[in-house]
XYZ file of N, CA and C in Angstrom:
372
model
N 34.359 -26.375 -31.724
C 33.049 -26.065 -32.260
C 31.947 -26.517 -31.300
N 32.180 -27.683 -30.698
C 31.214 -28.232 -29.745
C 31.079 -27.315 -28.521
N 32.192 -26.745 -28.058
C 32.186 -25.857 -26.893
C 31.437 -24.564 -27.215
N 31.625 -24.030 -28.403
C 30.925 -22.829 -28.823
C 29.417 -23.049 -28.858
N 28.992 -24.194 -29.358
C 27.563 -24.531 -29.393
C 26.987 -24.625 -27.981
N 27.719 -25.252 -27.051
C 27.252 -25.364 -25.664
C 27.174 -23.987 -24.989
N 28.133 -23.102 -25.274
C 28.081 -21.743 -24.720
C 26.881 -20.966 -25.254
N 26.596 -21.079 -26.534
C 25.419 -20.414 -27.103
C 24.130 -20.972 -26.522
N 24.082 -22.287 -26.326
C 22.899 -22.913 -25.731
C 22.694 -22.453 -24.284
N 23.783 -22.362 -23.507
C 23.700 -21.882 -22.125
C 23.263 -20.415 -22.099
N 23.793 -19.603 -22.996
C 23.390 -18.194 -23.069
C 21.922 -18.043 -23.411
N 21.423 -18.873 -24.329
C 20.005 -18.819 -24.683
C 19.131 -19.224 -23.499
N 19.572 -20.224 -22.726
C 18.801 -20.660 -21.553
C 18.748 -19.562 -20.501
N 19.868 -18.883 -20.278
C 19.903 -17.781 -19.305
C 19.019 -16.631 -19.769
N 19.056 -16.298 -21.048
C 18.219 -15.234 -21.585
C 16.740 -15.570 -21.461
N 16.384 -16.814 -21.714
C 14.992 -17.247 -21.578
C 14.536 -17.158 -20.122
N 15.366 -17.587 -19.189
C 15.039 -17.511 -17.764
C 14.845 -16.060 -17.335
N 15.737 -15.166 -17.757
C 15.637 -13.747 -17.421
C 14.343 -13.138 -17.967
N 13.988 -13.473 -19.195
C 12.775 -12.937 -19.820
C 11.522 -13.401 -19.081
N 11.474 -14.658 -18.692
C 10.320 -15.186 -17.966
C 10.193 -14.503 -16.608
N 11.282 -14.327 -15.898
C 11.237 -13.685 -14.580
C 10.832 -12.215 -14.699
N 11.313 -11.528 -15.697
C 10.955 -10.124 -15.907
C 9.463 -9.996 -16.233
N 8.931 -10.868 -17.063
C 7.510 -10.843 -17.410
C 6.652 -11.145 -16.190
N 7.086 -12.063 -15.364
C 6.330 -12.408 -14.150
C 6.292 -11.219 -13.185
N 7.408 -10.515 -13.058
C 7.464 -9.347 -12.183
C 6.565 -8.237 -12.709
N 6.584 -7.979 -14.010
C 5.734 -6.945 -14.600
C 4.262 -7.275 -14.443
N 3.896 -8.531 -14.547
C 2.508 -8.933 -14.379
C 2.047 -8.695 -12.952
N 2.912 -8.932 -11.967
C 2.554 -8.715 -10.565
C 2.418 -7.234 -10.248
N 3.155 -6.358 -10.943
C 3.116 -4.921 -10.669
C 2.077 -4.178 -11.490
N 1.388 -4.830 -12.403
C 0.432 -4.162 -13.272
C -0.921 -4.056 -12.565
N -1.362 -2.835 -12.189
C -2.613 -2.701 -11.448
C -3.844 -3.085 -12.258
N -3.783 -3.042 -13.578
C -4.959 -3.388 -14.374
C -5.231 -4.889 -14.369
N -4.256 -5.696 -13.951
C -4.446 -7.136 -13.904
C -4.916 -7.622 -12.538
N -5.135 -6.721 -11.601
C -5.593 -7.116 -10.280
C -7.055 -7.515 -10.296
N -7.454 -8.205 -9.244
C -8.855 -8.556 -9.076
C -9.668 -7.267 -8.981
N -10.851 -7.242 -9.589
C -11.648 -6.020 -9.682
C -12.087 -5.492 -8.321
N -12.183 -6.342 -7.325
C -12.683 -5.910 -6.022
C -11.572 -5.724 -4.992
N -10.342 -5.677 -5.415
C -9.223 -5.579 -4.489
C -8.497 -4.255 -4.661
N -8.296 -3.542 -3.552
C -7.532 -2.304 -3.571
C -6.112 -2.645 -3.123
N -5.142 -2.275 -3.932
C -3.752 -2.564 -3.595
C -3.120 -1.322 -2.980
N -2.594 -1.483 -1.776
C -1.931 -0.402 -1.049
C -0.434 -0.676 -1.056
N 0.352 0.341 -1.414
C 1.808 0.212 -1.415
C 2.445 1.427 -0.769
N 3.312 1.163 0.206
C 4.105 2.237 0.797
C 5.175 2.641 -0.203
N 5.435 3.937 -0.274
C 6.523 4.423 -1.114
C 7.477 5.198 -0.225
N 8.283 6.004 -0.797
C 9.283 6.730 -0.046
C 8.653 7.739 0.912
N 9.317 7.965 2.026
C 8.944 8.943 3.049
C 7.459 8.944 3.390
N 6.758 10.000 3.015
C 5.365 10.187 3.413
C 4.396 9.916 2.270
N 4.769 9.105 1.315
C 3.921 8.839 0.165
C 3.523 7.374 0.103
N 2.370 7.115 -0.522
C 1.902 5.761 -0.771
C 1.085 5.774 -2.050
N 0.807 4.610 -2.591
C -0.010 4.543 -3.803
C -1.128 3.534 -3.609
N -2.241 3.798 -4.275
C -3.389 2.902 -4.287
C -3.717 2.552 -5.725
N -4.039 1.306 -5.969
C -4.467 0.864 -7.293
C -5.769 0.100 -7.133
N -6.739 0.427 -7.985
C -8.031 -0.238 -7.938
C -8.634 -0.205 -9.336
N -8.924 -1.381 -9.895
C -9.520 -1.524 -11.219
C -8.761 -0.744 -12.303
N -7.457 -0.675 -12.186
C -6.657 0.027 -13.180
C -6.480 1.508 -12.900
N -7.170 2.041 -11.901
C -7.006 3.446 -11.513
C -5.899 3.506 -10.475
N -4.980 4.450 -10.629
C -3.856 4.560 -9.707
C -3.823 5.955 -9.102
N -3.701 6.008 -7.785
C -3.653 7.263 -7.048
C -2.397 7.303 -6.188
N -1.873 8.504 -6.011
C -0.726 8.732 -5.133
C -1.216 9.574 -3.967
N -0.859 9.161 -2.754
C -1.264 9.889 -1.564
C -0.076 10.389 -0.773
N -0.278 11.526 -0.127
C 0.748 12.080 0.753
C 0.174 12.145 2.161
N 0.955 11.642 3.122
C 0.518 11.598 4.513
C 1.081 12.794 5.276
N 0.256 13.361 6.151
C 0.692 14.438 7.024
C 0.550 13.975 8.465
N 1.627 14.086 9.225
C 1.661 13.621 10.612
C 1.469 14.775 11.583
N 0.841 14.475 12.716
C 0.738 15.424 13.820
C 0.884 14.640 15.114
N 1.442 15.278 16.138
C 1.592 14.577 17.418
C 0.241 14.406 18.111
N 0.046 13.243 18.686
C -1.135 12.939 19.486
C -0.652 12.315 20.779
N -1.072 12.803 21.891
C -0.734 12.290 23.219
C 0.689 11.737 23.286
N 0.896 10.447 23.033
C 2.225 9.860 23.195
C 2.822 9.326 21.891
N 2.224 9.665 20.747
C 2.732 9.165 19.462
C 2.348 10.113 18.328
N 2.905 9.869 17.171
C 2.537 10.611 15.972
C 1.480 9.832 15.212
N 0.486 10.530 14.701
C -0.587 9.905 13.922
C -0.720 10.619 12.581
N -1.153 9.876 11.584
C -1.478 10.468 10.288
C -2.849 11.114 10.436
N -2.894 12.436 10.304
C -4.148 13.153 10.499
C -4.749 13.667 9.197
N -3.954 13.673 8.124
C -4.458 14.167 6.849
C -3.792 13.391 5.722
N -4.584 13.042 4.722
C -4.084 12.367 3.528
C -4.581 13.156 2.320
N -3.661 13.533 1.423
C -4.011 14.245 0.201
C -3.764 13.289 -0.969
N -4.806 13.053 -1.761
C -4.742 12.082 -2.858
C -4.767 12.786 -4.211
N -3.929 12.300 -5.134
C -3.864 12.792 -6.514
C -3.977 11.619 -7.467
N -4.611 11.839 -8.605
C -4.661 10.822 -9.652
C -3.346 10.842 -10.424
N -2.810 9.654 -10.721
C -1.562 9.571 -11.469
C -1.781 9.979 -12.923
N -2.838 9.457 -13.541
C -3.160 9.794 -14.925
C -4.627 10.237 -14.980
N -4.893 11.522 -14.755
C -6.282 11.991 -14.718
C -7.045 11.766 -16.016
N -6.355 11.706 -17.139
C -7.045 11.505 -18.411
C -7.572 10.080 -18.576
N -7.136 9.148 -17.750
C -7.602 7.755 -17.830
C -8.702 7.459 -16.813
N -9.329 8.471 -16.239
C -10.340 8.269 -15.203
C -11.747 8.089 -15.745
N -11.908 7.906 -17.038
C -13.253 7.714 -17.568
C -13.817 6.413 -17.000
N -15.018 6.493 -16.467
C -15.640 5.331 -15.840
C -15.412 5.261 -14.344
N -14.607 6.164 -13.790
C -14.362 6.190 -12.344
C -15.632 6.658 -11.646
N -16.098 5.908 -10.666
C -17.364 6.228 -10.006
C -17.159 6.490 -8.520
N -18.226 6.898 -7.884
C -18.174 7.139 -6.439
C -17.927 5.852 -5.669
N -18.439 4.731 -6.172
C -18.195 3.461 -5.490
C -16.705 3.122 -5.485
N -16.008 3.432 -6.589
C -14.560 3.231 -6.634
C -13.878 4.128 -5.602
N -14.361 5.354 -5.513
C -13.822 6.311 -4.557
C -14.029 5.818 -3.126
N -15.219 5.285 -2.831
C -15.510 4.791 -1.489
C -14.640 3.592 -1.134
N -14.379 2.716 -2.111
C -13.499 1.567 -1.869
C -12.096 2.043 -1.504
N -11.604 3.058 -2.240
C -10.265 3.578 -1.958
C -10.225 4.266 -0.595
N -11.262 5.019 -0.269
C -11.310 5.676 1.037
C -11.367 4.656 2.161
N -12.080 3.573 1.961
C -12.156 2.510 2.965
C -10.769 1.914 3.219
N -9.997 1.717 2.171
C -8.637 1.193 2.312
C -7.746 2.194 3.052
N -7.867 3.471 2.707
C -7.062 4.500 3.368
C -7.385 4.544 4.855
N -8.677 4.524 5.179
C -9.083 4.609 6.583
C -8.730 3.342 7.360
N -8.589 2.225 6.683
C -8.154 1.019 7.395
C -6.684 1.125 7.789
N -5.888 1.860 7.024
C -4.479 2.063 7.366
C -4.276 3.259 8.293
N -5.078 4.305 8.107
C -4.943 5.534 8.890
C -6.316 5.938 9.438
N -6.744 5.365 10.554
C -8.119 5.591 11.036
C -8.423 7.019 11.476
N -7.419 7.818 11.824
C -7.669 9.186 12.298
C -7.477 10.230 11.205
N -7.332 9.803 9.978
C -6.999 10.725 8.892
C -8.248 11.302 8.239
N -8.140 12.567 7.847
C -9.138 13.163 6.961
C -8.568 13.078 5.550
N -9.426 12.818 4.582
C -8.973 12.584 3.214
C -9.358 13.765 2.341
N -8.378 14.299 1.622
C -8.619 15.406 0.697
C -8.245 14.924 -0.703
N -9.177 15.066 -1.631
C -8.945 14.653 -3.019
C -8.649 15.877 -3.859
N -7.694 15.759 -4.750
C -7.340 16.849 -5.658
C -8.098 16.698 -6.973
N -8.026 17.730 -7.805
C -8.685 17.768 -9.104
C -8.245 16.570 -9.944
N -9.075 15.913 -10.644
C -10.491 16.098 -10.946
C -11.426 15.312 -10.032
N -10.888 14.544 -9.117
C -11.736 13.722 -8.250
C -12.497 14.577 -7.249
N -11.949 15.732 -6.906
C -12.625 16.631 -5.975
C -14.010 17.023 -6.505
N -14.123 17.192 -7.816
C -15.415 17.548 -8.415
C -16.421 16.403 -8.272
N -15.946 15.168 -8.331
C -16.830 13.999 -8.147
C -17.337 13.950 -6.718
N -16.490 14.306 -5.767
C -16.861 14.291 -4.355
C -17.867 15.395 -4.061
N -17.698 16.558 -4.677
C -18.506 17.722 -4.350
C -19.845 17.783 -5.089
N -20.036 16.987 -6.142
C -21.301 17.045 -6.885
C -22.399 16.358 -6.102
N -23.623 16.827 -6.326
C -24.794 16.244 -5.657
C -25.141 14.915 -6.304
N -25.680 14.034 -5.507
C -26.115 12.724 -6.040
C -27.502 12.852 -6.630
């Protein structure tokens, strides 16, 4: 009986440790919990990357072209992950994201897809 109690106690300790580690990982990956003035850049598979800023998440695709002695990213196409959650998205948020993109790819032209394209094209 004593051995069974110790096994249950060890199992509970392992389960508690696993739950704490999983919660810590989810908190680190949640873009809405980031500092409001920080743009998070993440490389993804092949030619894709993601940006997170103030809870807004965008996916970008990189296009390469040869330049003199190397390949450079010359075009970046950005899409919103959840366009319906873009209420409150402003041009300043857009400029922060573009600044981050250009810091990683200085020779790239940036193309935004719907609905952000309308924000870019409207007059101030």
